[in-house]
XYZ file of C-alpha atoms in Angstrom:
115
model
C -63.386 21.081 0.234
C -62.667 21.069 -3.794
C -62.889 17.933 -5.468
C -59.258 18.471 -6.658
C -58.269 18.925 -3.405
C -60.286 15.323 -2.117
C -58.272 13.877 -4.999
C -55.409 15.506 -4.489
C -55.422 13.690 -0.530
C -56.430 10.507 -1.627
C -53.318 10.521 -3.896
C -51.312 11.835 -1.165
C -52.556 8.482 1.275
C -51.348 6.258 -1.741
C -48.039 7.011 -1.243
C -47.925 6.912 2.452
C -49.585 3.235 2.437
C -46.478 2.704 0.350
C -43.877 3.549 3.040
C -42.551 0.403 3.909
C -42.495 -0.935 7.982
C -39.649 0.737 9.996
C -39.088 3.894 7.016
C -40.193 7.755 7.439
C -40.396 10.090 4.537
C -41.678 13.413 4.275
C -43.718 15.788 3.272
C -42.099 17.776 0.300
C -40.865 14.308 -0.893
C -44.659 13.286 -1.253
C -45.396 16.862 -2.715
C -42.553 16.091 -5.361
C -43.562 12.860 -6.221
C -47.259 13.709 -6.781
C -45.723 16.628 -9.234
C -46.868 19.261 -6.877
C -43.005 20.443 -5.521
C -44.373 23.716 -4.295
C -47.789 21.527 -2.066
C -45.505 20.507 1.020
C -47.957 22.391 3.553
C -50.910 20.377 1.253
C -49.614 16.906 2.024
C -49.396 18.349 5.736
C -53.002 19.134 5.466
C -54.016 15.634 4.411
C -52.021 13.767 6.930
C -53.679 16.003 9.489
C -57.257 15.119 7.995
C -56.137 11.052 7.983
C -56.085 11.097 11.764
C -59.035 8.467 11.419
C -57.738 6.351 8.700
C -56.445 3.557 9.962
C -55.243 2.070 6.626
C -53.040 5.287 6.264
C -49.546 4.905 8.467
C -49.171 9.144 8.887
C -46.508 8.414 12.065
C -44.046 7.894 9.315
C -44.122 11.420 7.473
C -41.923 13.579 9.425
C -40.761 17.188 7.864
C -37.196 17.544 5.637
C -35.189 17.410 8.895
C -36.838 14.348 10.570
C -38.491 16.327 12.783
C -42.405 14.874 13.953
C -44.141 17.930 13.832
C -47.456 15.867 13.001
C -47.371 14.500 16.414
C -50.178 17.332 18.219
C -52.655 15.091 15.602
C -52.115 11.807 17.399
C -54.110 10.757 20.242
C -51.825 10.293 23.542
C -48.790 12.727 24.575
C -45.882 10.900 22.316
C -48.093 8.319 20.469
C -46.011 9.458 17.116
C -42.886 8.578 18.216
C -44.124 5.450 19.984
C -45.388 3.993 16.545
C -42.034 4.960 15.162
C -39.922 2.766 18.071
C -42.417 0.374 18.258
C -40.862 -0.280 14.423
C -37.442 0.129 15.137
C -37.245 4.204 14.263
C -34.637 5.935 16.523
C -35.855 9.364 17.950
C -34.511 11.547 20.117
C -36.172 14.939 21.298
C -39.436 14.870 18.752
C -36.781 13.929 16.178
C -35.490 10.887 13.812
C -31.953 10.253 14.265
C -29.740 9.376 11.554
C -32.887 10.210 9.108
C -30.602 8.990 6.258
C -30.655 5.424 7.830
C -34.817 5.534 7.882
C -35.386 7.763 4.776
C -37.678 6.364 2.391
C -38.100 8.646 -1.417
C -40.767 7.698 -3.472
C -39.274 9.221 -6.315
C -36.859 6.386 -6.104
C -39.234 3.480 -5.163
C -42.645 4.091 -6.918
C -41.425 4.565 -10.086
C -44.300 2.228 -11.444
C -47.357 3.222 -9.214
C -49.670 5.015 -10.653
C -51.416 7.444 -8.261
């Protein structure tokens, strides 16, 4: 993998070890913050290479409509949407309900982190 790229993930886990405890964001929101509007599918590709990472909570990116479509990269049938109960996260058929309730931008709250 590019060096760019490496970076470009690293920056990517920043944010999500910013989403606070019982919040989901997503992917193009990431992309968007980072400056990178168009590099959705990119911040898909890191959370699918932080399946190890520990320190990174990746159960709480979901896509634009709430839907978990980075659940096949958790171990266990419905891990995913266990996490997200297990902090209070509605879902209902592989999807967040009432996303708006959950949502978490990082436009709006990382205005001063520097990643």
């Amino acid at each position: 993998m590019k060096p760019e790229t490496l970076r470009f993930f690293d920056r990517v886990y920043e944010v999500v070890k910013q989403i606070p405890y019982g919040k989901v964001t997503n992917y193009g929101a990431i992309a968007r913050y980072l400056g990178a509007a168009k590099s959705a599918r990119i911040v898909g590709y890191a959370m699918n290479a932080s399946h190890n990472m520990d320190d990174v909570p990746a159960h709480r990116v979901v896509n634009r409509n709430g839907l978990l479509t980075g659940k096949f990269h958790f171990d266990g049938t419905n891990l995913m949407q266990q996490l997200l109960e297990s902090e209070g996260v509605k879902v209902k058929n592989n999807q967040v309900e009432n996303l708006e309730t959950y949502y978490w931008d990082p436009n709006e709250a990382l205005s001063q982190l520097d990643v």
